[in-house]
CSV table of C-alpha atoms in Angstrom, one decimal:
chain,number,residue,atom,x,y,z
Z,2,UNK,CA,0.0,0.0,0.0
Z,3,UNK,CA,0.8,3.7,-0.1
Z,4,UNK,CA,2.4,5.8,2.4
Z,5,UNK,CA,-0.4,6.9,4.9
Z,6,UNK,CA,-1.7,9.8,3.3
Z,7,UNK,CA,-2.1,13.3,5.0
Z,8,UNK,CA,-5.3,13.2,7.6
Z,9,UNK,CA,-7.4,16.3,7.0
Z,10,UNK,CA,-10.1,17.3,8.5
Z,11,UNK,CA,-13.0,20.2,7.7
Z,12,UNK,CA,-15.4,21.5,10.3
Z,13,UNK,CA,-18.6,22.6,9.8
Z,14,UNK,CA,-18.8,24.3,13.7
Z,15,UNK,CA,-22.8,24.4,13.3
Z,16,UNK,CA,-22.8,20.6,12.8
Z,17,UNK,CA,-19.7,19.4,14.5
Z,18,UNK,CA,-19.9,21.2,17.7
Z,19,UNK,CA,-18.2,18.3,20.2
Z,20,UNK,CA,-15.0,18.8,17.5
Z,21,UNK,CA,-14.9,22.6,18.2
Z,22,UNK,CA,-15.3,21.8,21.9
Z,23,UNK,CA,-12.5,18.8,21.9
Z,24,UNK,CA,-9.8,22.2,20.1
Z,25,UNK,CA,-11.4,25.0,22.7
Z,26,UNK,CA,-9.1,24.1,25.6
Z,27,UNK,CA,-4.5,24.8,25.7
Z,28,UNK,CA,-4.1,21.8,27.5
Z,29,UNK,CA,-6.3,19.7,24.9
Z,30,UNK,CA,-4.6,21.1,22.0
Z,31,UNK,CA,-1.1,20.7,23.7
Z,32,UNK,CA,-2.2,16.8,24.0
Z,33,UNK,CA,-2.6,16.8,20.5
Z,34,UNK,CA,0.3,18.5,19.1
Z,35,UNK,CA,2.0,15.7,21.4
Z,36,UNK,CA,0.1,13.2,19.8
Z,37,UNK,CA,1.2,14.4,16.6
Z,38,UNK,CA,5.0,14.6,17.4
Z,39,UNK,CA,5.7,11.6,19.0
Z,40,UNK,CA,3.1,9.4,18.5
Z,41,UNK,CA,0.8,6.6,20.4
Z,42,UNK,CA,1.5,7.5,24.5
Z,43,UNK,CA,-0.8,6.4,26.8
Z,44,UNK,CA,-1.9,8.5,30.2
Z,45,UNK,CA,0.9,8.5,31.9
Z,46,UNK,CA,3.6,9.4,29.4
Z,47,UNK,CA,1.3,12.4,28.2
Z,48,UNK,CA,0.9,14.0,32.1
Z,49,UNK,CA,4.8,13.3,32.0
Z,50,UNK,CA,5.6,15.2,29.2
Z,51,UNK,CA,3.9,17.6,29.6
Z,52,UNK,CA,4.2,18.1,33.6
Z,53,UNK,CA,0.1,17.9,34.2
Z,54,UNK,CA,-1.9,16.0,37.1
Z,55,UNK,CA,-3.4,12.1,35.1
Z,56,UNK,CA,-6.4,13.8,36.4
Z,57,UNK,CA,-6.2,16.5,34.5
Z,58,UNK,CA,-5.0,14.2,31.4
Z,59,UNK,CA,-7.4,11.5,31.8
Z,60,UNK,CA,-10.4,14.1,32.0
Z,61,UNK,CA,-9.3,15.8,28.5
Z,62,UNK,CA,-8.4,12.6,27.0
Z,63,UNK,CA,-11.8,11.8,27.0
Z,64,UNK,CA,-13.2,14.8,25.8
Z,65,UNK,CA,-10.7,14.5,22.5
Z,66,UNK,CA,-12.3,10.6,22.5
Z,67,UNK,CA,-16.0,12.1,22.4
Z,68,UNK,CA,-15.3,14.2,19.9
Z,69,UNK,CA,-13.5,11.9,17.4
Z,70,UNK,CA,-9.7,14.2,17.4
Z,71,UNK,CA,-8.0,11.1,18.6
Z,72,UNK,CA,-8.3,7.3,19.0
Z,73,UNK,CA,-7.9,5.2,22.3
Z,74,UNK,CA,-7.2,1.6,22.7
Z,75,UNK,CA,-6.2,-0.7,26.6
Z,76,UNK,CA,-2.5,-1.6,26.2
Z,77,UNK,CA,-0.6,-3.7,29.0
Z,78,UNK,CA,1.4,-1.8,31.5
Z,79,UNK,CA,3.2,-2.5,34.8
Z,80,UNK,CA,0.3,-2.6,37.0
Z,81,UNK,CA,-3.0,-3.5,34.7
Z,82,UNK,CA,-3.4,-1.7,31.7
Z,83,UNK,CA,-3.0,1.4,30.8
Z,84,UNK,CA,-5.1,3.3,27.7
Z,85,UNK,CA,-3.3,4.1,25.0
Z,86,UNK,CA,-4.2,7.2,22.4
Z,87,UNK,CA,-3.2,9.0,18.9
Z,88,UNK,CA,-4.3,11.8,17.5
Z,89,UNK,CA,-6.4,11.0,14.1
Z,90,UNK,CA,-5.3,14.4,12.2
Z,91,UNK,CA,-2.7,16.0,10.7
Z,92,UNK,CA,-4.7,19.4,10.2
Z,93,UNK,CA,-7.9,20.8,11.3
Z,94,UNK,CA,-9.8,23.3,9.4
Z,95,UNK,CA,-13.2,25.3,10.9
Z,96,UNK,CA,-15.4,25.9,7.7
Z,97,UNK,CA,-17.0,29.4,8.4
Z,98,UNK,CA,-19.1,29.3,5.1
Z,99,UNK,CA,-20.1,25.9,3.4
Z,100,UNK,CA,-18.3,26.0,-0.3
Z,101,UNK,CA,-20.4,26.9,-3.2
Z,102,UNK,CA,-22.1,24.9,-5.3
Z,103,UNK,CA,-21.0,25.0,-8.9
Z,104,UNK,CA,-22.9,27.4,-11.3
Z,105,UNK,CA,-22.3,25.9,-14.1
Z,106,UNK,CA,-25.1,24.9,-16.3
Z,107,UNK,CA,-23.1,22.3,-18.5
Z,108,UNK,CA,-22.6,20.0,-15.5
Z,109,UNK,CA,-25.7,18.1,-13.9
Z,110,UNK,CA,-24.4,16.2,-10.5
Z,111,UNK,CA,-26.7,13.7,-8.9
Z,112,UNK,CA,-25.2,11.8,-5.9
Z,113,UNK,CA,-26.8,7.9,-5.1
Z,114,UNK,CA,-27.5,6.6,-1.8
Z,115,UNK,CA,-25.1,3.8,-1.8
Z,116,UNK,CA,-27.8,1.6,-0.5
Z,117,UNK,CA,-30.3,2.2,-3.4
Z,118,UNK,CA,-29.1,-0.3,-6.1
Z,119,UNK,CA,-32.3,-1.6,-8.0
Z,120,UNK,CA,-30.0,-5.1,-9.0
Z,121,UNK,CA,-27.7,-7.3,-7.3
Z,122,UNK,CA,-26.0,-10.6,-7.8
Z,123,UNK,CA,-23.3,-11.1,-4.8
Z,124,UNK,CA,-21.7,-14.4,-3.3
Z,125,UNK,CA,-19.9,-14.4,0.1
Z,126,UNK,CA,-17.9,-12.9,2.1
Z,127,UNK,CA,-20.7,-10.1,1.9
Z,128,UNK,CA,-22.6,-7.9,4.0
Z,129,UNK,CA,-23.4,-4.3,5.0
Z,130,UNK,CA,-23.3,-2.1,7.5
Z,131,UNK,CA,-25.4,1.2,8.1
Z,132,UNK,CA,-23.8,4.5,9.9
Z,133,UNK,CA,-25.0,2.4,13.3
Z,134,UNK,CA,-24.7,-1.0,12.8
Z,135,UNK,CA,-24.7,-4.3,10.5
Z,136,UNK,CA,-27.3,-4.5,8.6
Z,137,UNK,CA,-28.8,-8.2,9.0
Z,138,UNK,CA,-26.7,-11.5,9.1
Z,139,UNK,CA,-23.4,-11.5,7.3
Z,140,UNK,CA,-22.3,-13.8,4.4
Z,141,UNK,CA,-26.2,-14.6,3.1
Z,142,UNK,CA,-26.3,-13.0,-0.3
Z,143,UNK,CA,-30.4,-13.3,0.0
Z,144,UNK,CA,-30.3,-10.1,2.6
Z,145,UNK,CA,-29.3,-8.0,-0.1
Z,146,UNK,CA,-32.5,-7.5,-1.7
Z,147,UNK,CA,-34.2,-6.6,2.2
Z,148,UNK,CA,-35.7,-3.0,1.9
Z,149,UNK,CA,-33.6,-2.0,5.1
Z,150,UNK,CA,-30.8,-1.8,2.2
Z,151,UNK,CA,-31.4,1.9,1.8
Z,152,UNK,CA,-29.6,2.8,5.1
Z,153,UNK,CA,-26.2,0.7,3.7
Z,154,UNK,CA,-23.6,2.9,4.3
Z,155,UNK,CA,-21.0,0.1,3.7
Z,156,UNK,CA,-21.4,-2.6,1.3
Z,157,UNK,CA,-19.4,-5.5,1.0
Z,158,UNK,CA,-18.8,-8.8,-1.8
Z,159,UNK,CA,-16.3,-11.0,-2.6
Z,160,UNK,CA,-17.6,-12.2,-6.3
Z,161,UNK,CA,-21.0,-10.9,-8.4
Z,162,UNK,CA,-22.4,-7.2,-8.9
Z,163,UNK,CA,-24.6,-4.1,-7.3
Z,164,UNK,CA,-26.3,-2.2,-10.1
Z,165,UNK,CA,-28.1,1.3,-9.9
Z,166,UNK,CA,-30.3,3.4,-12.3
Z,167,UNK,CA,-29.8,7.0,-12.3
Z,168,UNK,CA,-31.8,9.4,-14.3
Z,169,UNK,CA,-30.4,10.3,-17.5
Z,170,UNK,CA,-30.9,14.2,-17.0
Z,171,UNK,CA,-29.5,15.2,-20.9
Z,172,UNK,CA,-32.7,13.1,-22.1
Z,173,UNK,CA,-35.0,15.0,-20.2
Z,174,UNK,CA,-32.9,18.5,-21.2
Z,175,UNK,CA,-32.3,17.0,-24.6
Z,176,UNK,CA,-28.8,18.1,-24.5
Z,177,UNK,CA,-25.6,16.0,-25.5
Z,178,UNK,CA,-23.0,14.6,-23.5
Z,179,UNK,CA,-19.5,15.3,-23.6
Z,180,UNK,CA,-18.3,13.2,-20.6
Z,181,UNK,CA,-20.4,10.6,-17.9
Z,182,UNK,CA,-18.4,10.7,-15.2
Z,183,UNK,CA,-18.3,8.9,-11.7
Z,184,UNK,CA,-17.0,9.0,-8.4
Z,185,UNK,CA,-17.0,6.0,-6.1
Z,186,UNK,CA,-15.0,5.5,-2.8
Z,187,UNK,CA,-13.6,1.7,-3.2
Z,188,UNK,CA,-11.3,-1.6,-1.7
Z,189,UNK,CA,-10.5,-4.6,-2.3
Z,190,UNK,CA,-12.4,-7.3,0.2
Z,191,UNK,CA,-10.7,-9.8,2.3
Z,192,UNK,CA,-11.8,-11.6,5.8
Z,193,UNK,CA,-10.3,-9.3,8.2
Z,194,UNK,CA,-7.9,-7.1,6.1
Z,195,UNK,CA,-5.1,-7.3,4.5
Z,196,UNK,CA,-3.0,-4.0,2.5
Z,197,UNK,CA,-1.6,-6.3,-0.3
Z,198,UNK,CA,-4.3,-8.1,-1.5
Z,199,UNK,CA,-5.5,-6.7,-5.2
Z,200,UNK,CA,-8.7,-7.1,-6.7
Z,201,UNK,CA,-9.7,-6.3,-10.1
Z,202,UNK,CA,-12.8,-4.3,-9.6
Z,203,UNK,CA,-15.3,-3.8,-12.7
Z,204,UNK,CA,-18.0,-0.9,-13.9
Z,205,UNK,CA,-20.6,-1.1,-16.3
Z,206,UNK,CA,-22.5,1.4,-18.1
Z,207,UNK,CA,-25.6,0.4,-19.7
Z,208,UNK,CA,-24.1,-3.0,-20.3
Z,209,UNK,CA,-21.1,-2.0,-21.6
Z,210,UNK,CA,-18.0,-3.6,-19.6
Z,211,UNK,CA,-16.5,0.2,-19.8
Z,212,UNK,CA,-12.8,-1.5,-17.9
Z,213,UNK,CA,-11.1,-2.4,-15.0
Z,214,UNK,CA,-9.5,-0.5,-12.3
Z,215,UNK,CA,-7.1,-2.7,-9.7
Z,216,UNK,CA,-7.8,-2.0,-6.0
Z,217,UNK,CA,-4.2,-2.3,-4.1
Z,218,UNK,CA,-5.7,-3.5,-0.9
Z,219,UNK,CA,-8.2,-4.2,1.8
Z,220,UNK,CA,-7.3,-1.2,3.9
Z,221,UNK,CA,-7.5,-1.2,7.8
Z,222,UNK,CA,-4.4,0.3,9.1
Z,223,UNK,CA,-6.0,3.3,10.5
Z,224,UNK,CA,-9.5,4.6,11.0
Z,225,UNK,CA,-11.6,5.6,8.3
Z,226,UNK,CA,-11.5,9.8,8.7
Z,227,UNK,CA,-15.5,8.9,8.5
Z,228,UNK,CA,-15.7,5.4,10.0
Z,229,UNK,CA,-17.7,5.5,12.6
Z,230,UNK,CA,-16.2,4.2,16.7
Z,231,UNK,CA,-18.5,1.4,16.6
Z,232,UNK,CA,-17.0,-0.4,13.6
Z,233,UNK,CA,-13.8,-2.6,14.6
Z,234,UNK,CA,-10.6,-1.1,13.5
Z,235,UNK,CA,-10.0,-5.2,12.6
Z,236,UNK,CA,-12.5,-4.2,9.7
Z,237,UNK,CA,-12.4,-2.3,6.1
Z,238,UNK,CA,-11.7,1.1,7.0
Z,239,UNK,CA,-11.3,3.1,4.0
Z,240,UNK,CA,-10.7,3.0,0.3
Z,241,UNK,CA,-8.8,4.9,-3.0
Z,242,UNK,CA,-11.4,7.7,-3.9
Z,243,UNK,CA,-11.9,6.3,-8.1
Z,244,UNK,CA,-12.7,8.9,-10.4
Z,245,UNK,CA,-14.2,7.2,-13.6
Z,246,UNK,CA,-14.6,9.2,-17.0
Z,247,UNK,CA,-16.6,8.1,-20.2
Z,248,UNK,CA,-15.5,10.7,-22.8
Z,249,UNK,CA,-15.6,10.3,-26.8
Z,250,UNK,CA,-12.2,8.9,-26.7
Z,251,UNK,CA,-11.9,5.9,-24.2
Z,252,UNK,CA,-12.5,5.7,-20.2
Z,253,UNK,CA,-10.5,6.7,-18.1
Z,254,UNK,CA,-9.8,6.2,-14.3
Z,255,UNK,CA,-8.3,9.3,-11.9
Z,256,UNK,CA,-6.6,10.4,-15.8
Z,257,UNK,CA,-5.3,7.3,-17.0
Z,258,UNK,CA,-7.0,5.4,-19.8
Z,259,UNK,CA,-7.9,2.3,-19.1
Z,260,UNK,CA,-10.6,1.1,-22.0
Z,261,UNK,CA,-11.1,2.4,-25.9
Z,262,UNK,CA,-15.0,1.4,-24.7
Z,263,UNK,CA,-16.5,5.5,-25.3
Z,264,UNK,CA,-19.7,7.2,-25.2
Z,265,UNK,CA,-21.4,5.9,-28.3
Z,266,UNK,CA,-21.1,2.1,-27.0
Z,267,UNK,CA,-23.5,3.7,-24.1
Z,268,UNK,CA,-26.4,5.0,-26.1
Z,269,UNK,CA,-27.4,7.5,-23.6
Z,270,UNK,CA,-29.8,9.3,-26.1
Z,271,UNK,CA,-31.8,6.2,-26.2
Z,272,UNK,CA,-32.3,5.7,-22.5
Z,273,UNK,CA,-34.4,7.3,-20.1
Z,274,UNK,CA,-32.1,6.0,-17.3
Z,275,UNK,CA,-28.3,5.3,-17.1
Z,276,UNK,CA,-27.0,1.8,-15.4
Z,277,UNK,CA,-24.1,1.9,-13.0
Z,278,UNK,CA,-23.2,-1.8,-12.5
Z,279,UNK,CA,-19.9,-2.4,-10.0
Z,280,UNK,CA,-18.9,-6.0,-9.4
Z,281,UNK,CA,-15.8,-8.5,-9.8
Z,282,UNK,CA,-16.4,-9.7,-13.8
Z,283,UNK,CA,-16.6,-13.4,-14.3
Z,284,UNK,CA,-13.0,-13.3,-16.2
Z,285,UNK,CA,-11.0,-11.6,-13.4
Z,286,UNK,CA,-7.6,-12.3,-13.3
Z,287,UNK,CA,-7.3,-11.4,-9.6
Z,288,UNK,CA,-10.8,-11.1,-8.0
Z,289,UNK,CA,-9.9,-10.2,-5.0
Z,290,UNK,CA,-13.8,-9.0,-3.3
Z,291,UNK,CA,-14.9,-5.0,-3.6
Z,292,UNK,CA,-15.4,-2.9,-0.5
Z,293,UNK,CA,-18.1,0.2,-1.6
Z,294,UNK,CA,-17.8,3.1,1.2
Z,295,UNK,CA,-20.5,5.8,0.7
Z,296,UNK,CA,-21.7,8.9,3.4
Z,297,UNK,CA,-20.9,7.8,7.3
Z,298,UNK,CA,-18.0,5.5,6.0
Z,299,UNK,CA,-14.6,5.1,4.5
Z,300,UNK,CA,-12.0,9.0,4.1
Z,301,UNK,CA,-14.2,11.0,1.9
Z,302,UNK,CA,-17.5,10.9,3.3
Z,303,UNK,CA,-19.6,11.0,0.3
Z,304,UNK,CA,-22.3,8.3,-2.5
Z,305,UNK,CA,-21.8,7.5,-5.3
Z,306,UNK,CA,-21.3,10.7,-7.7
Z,307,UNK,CA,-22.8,10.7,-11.5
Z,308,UNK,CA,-21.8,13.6,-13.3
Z,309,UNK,CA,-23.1,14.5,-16.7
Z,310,UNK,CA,-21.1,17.4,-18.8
Z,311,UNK,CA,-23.3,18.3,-21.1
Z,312,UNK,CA,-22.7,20.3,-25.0
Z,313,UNK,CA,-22.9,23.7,-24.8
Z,314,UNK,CA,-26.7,24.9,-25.7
């Protein structure tokens, strides 16, 4: 796998109040500059360091814990066990104003509920998991037609397919289409995990097998930035953030081309909707399982992203 990438994190102080709490204190922030310098510590080396009563550490410790700045796990020590913490971020940003939403009237944006596929055809290992818990029993491919499926924040297979329809806005506007784009949070799938374990995961648009982008790993070295506490760190955490474009010329995955398959195998203009199939194809030199984070899960907190760029009118 890849070096650890830098942990980021933006604020939206209206929503996130327990994380502008956890930063309004010296001594808190001082514990996470710590954190960030040197490492796991547990308790005792933090009130050592930095010359403070455990009391006093222990309290604040906590508060960091309830609002998500750092992570805490029981680690042996000379009399019992002692708890041991790290700081989860590299940098925190307070978000005054939400961004803007794009103006531009060439793009239409739709984002899926990851749980709102209209298709599936899955095999074990498999399972789901909403922002509060797992969905159902694990590993009985049957559960994924259940209506609770909606709430899937997580979504797990080792062989088969999810599929989704979304609306094919350029119909309705009868415009043209320069590019389909989309935008899916994604891992390989293992028992447990496992960093070097590839998978050749598979879209389709419209029935067209559009290619094949390779998943590195099953990652679970480090919390998801939006995994929730409940979830075992044993389990997926996060994924790559896959940016997939169908243009005139080929598609393409985060730039690189990966498929001569273009827009006019798709015939958008003669569809009302647009079919997003992911899965592990039959023919799959390494199918390794696909791990699907959408909103509540995974580093980038977000469904699954169509975007149509449309001709200019």
């Amino acid at each position: 796998m890849r070096e650890a990438s830098h942990n980021f994190l933006a604020v939206d102080p209206a929503r996130q109040f327990a994380v502008v709490r956890g930063l309004a204190s010296p001594i808190r922030v001082r514990i996470l500059q710590l954190l960030r310098r040197s490492g796991p510590l547990n308790v005792n080396q933090i009130a050592e360091t930095l010359e403070l009563p455990q009391s006093t550490v222990a309290t604040n410790v906590q508060i960091l814990t309830d609002a998500d700045l750092i992570e805490t796990s029981l680690g042996k020590a000379s009399k019992g066990q002692q708890k041991i913490c790290w700081a989860r971020f590299d940098e925190i940003v307070i978000q005054l104003a939400p961004e803007r939403p794009s103006r531009d009237s060439n793009v239409v944006e739709v984002e899926m509920p990851l749980g709102l596929y209209t298709s599936c055809e899955v095999t074990a290992p498999c399972g789901m998991c909403s922002t509060e818990r797992i969905m159902g029993v694990l590993d009985v491919p049957d559960l994924f037609l259940d209506p609770a499926r909606v709430q899937a924040a997580l979504i797990w297979f080792g062989r088969g397919f999810i599929e989704y329809k979304f609306p094919n806005n350029a119909k309705l506007m009868n415009r043209m289409v320069e590019a389909l784009e989309f935008e899916l949070e994604l891992s390989s799938e293992v028992p447990g995990t496992n960093k070097n374990w590839p998978s050749d995961i598979s879209l389709w648009v419209n029935h067209a097998h559009v290619g094949v982008w390779t998943a590195p790993g099953d990652y679970g070295d480090r919390r998801g930035r939006f995994t929730p506490r409940w979830w075992k760190l044993e389990g997926s955490q996060y994924g790559d953030l896959t940016s997939w474009r169908i243009g005139r010329d080929g598609t393409f995955v985060n730039g690189k081309r990966i498929s001569g398959i273009g827009l006019s195998k798709l015939d958008l203009p003669k569809h009302h909707s647009i079919r997003l199939r992911i899965g592990i194809h039959e023919k799959a030199k390494r199918p390794g399982g696909v791990n699907i984070f959408g909103k509540g899960f995974g580093n980038h907190g977000r469904d699954i992203i169509m975007r149509l760029k449309l001709a200019s009118s």
